[in-house]
Amino acid sequence: MGNSFQVQDRFADGAQYIGGRLRPGTSGRSHDVVNPATGKTVHSYELAGTADVDAAVAAARAAFPGWSGATPAERSEAMHRFAAVLAEQADDFAYAESLQCGKPVKLSTEFDVPGTVDNASFFAGAARHLEGKSAAEYSGDHTSYVRREAIGVIGSIAPWNYPLQMAAWKVLPAVAAGNTIVLKPAEITPLTSLMFAQAATEAGIPDGVINIVNGAGKDAGEHLVGHPDVVMTSFTGSTAVGKRVAEIATSTVKRLHLELGGKAPFVVFDDADLEAAVHGAVAGSLINTGQDCTAATRAYVQRPLYEAFVQGVAELMETVRVGDPFAPDTDLGPLISHAQRDRVAAFVERARAYATVVTGGEAPGGELADGAYYRPTLIAGAAQDSEIVQAEIFGPVLVVLPFDTDDEGIALANDTPYGLAASAWTRDLYRANRATREIKAGCVWINDHIPIISEMPHGGYKASGFGKDMSSYSFEEYTQVKHVMYDNTAVARKDWHRTIFGDR
C-alpha cells in the first residue's frame, strides 16, 4: 500500500478539529506521532490545552439545538452519506491507521476500516429507531408513553489500540441519538480520529456536531470529563485510569460509561475440536499484537487435551510472520511503542522465575531491531494466582493452564477481577449452554474468539466496566428516557386528591 497522502501536509493547520475545521493546539507543548515499526516520527503537532477543550465544548453546545432538533430521517440521511465517504476513503484510513499503530495492513484493511464503515451504516439506520414503550392506559385514567431524548454534549475518551474503531464506537451512537460530541483520542494516535471528523464534515454533518481534541490526559482529558457543559463521559481504557475518570465524572454528577481492561479466558473442554481450538487460540491471542481488551490471554485446557494443545499452539505461533506492517504477508506488527514492548517483555521475564516460556519471549533483532516488536509468546506452568495469569499484559502473550473438572474450568475462568469477554470450546450443547450462563463476561463466544458485529452490544462485567458500545443497546447510554402522561378524564377533582385533602 502506497502513501496516499502526506501526513504533515494533511494536518498542517493543526491536530484539533473544532467547529468543522482544523486548528493548532494552545497548550504550548508539541507531541510526536511515532511509527512503532521504525521508531521514526511521522507527524508533530501542538497538543490541546484547556482552552481548546473549552472551545470544542462550546462548538458542540452551539450545534446541539439544531442537530437534536433534526428529524431522525435527517440525521439518518447525513449518517448514510458519512458511511459512504468513509468507504470512499478506505485506503487512506487503512494507511494512516497502520502508520500510527503498527498494525499489519491486512488487519487495518480487512478489519478496522470495514468494521468502522459497517458501524456507520448500522447507526445511520438505527437513528430512525429510537424506540420507547408503547403508548397505553396503564393507570386506566391516563395515557402514558416514553420519549427518548438526546442528552446534550458528550465528552468521550478513546484508547490507542483501535483509534479509528474506537472513535466510531464513541461518536456514532451519540450523534445518531441527536447528541453532539467532543472526543479526545489518545495523543499518540490522533490521525484517523481527525480524518473521521473531517469525513463527517464532507458528508454534510453540521459543524460542531463532532469535535476532536488531541491532548494529554492530565490536562485535556481531565478538563473534558469535569467540564460543566459536558453531560456524559464515555471512556475506554485501563481500569486504573477508568477509576480516575469515574472520580471526576461523579463529582459533577455526569452520566458515565466505562469500557475497561480485560483478561479473557479461553476454556477448552476435552471434547473440543483440538485443531479449531489451537487455531482460535493463536488468532485470538495475537490479534492487534495482543493489544485488544478481548484478546484470549488465559487458556484453560482440560487435562486430556492439554499437552497436545500446548504443542499445537507453540508450533503454530512459530509460523507467524513478524515484520513490516505494510508488507502484505506480515501477520504480526510491532506493539504501539517501545515502552509498551518493554512492559510486555518485563512481564515475561518475571514469569521465567515461576513458569516456562514454551516459545517466543524475546524481541527480534536484525532488520526489525529498531521497531517495537515482540515475538508471539506461549507460557505454561504458571499458577492461577501468579502475575502473568492475573494482570492485563496487552501484548502477544498467551498463558495456558490445565484443569480437570468442568466445575474447575469455569471457576478458573471467573477467577480474575475482569469480565469483558471469554470463549468456550466444546461439541457438547449442555457444556456450551452452561459456559454461556456461568462465565461472568459481557460476551461469551462458543467455538470462536474475537468476532464482533455492529448489531450486538460490547461491554463488560466487574472491573471491566459497565455500559455498552455498538448495537441499539448503546442508546441506553446516550438518551434520556422521559415518561409523558396525559389525563384522559377531564375531571377537575380526581379521586386520588382525597388522600391529600377533603373526603370522598
PDB file of C-alpha atoms in Angstrom, residues 45 157-161 184-191 193 214-215:
ATOM      1  CA  TYR A  45       1.641  18.688  16.378  1.00  0.00           C
ATOM      2  CA  ILE A 157     -12.026   9.491  25.631  1.00  0.00           C
ATOM      3  CA  ALA A 158     -10.749   6.737  23.331  1.00  0.00           C
ATOM      4  CA  PRO A 159      -7.649   4.494  23.546  1.00  0.00           C
ATOM      5  CA  TRP A 160      -4.704   3.938  21.212  1.00  0.00           C
ATOM      6  CA  ASN A 161      -5.197   0.288  20.283  1.00  0.00           C
ATOM      7  CA  LYS A 184     -10.262  13.030  22.965  1.00  0.00           C
ATOM      8  CA  PRO A 185      -8.285  10.252  21.288  1.00  0.00           C
ATOM      9  CA  ALA A 186      -5.010   9.009  22.700  1.00  0.00           C
ATOM     10  CA  GLU A 187      -2.476  11.685  21.874  1.00  0.00           C
ATOM     11  CA  ILE A 188      -0.102   9.075  20.383  1.00  0.00           C
ATOM     12  CA  THR A 189      -2.644   8.037  17.712  1.00  0.00           C
ATOM     13  CA  PRO A 190      -4.530  11.155  16.564  1.00  0.00           C
ATOM     14  CA  LEU A 191      -4.550  10.756  12.799  1.00  0.00           C
ATOM     15  CA  SER A 193      -9.825  10.290  14.522  1.00  0.00           C
ATOM     16  CA  ASN A 214      -5.769  15.824  20.923  1.00  0.00           C
ATOM     17  CA  GLY A 215      -4.108  16.478  24.237  1.00  0.00           C
TER      18      GLY A 215
END
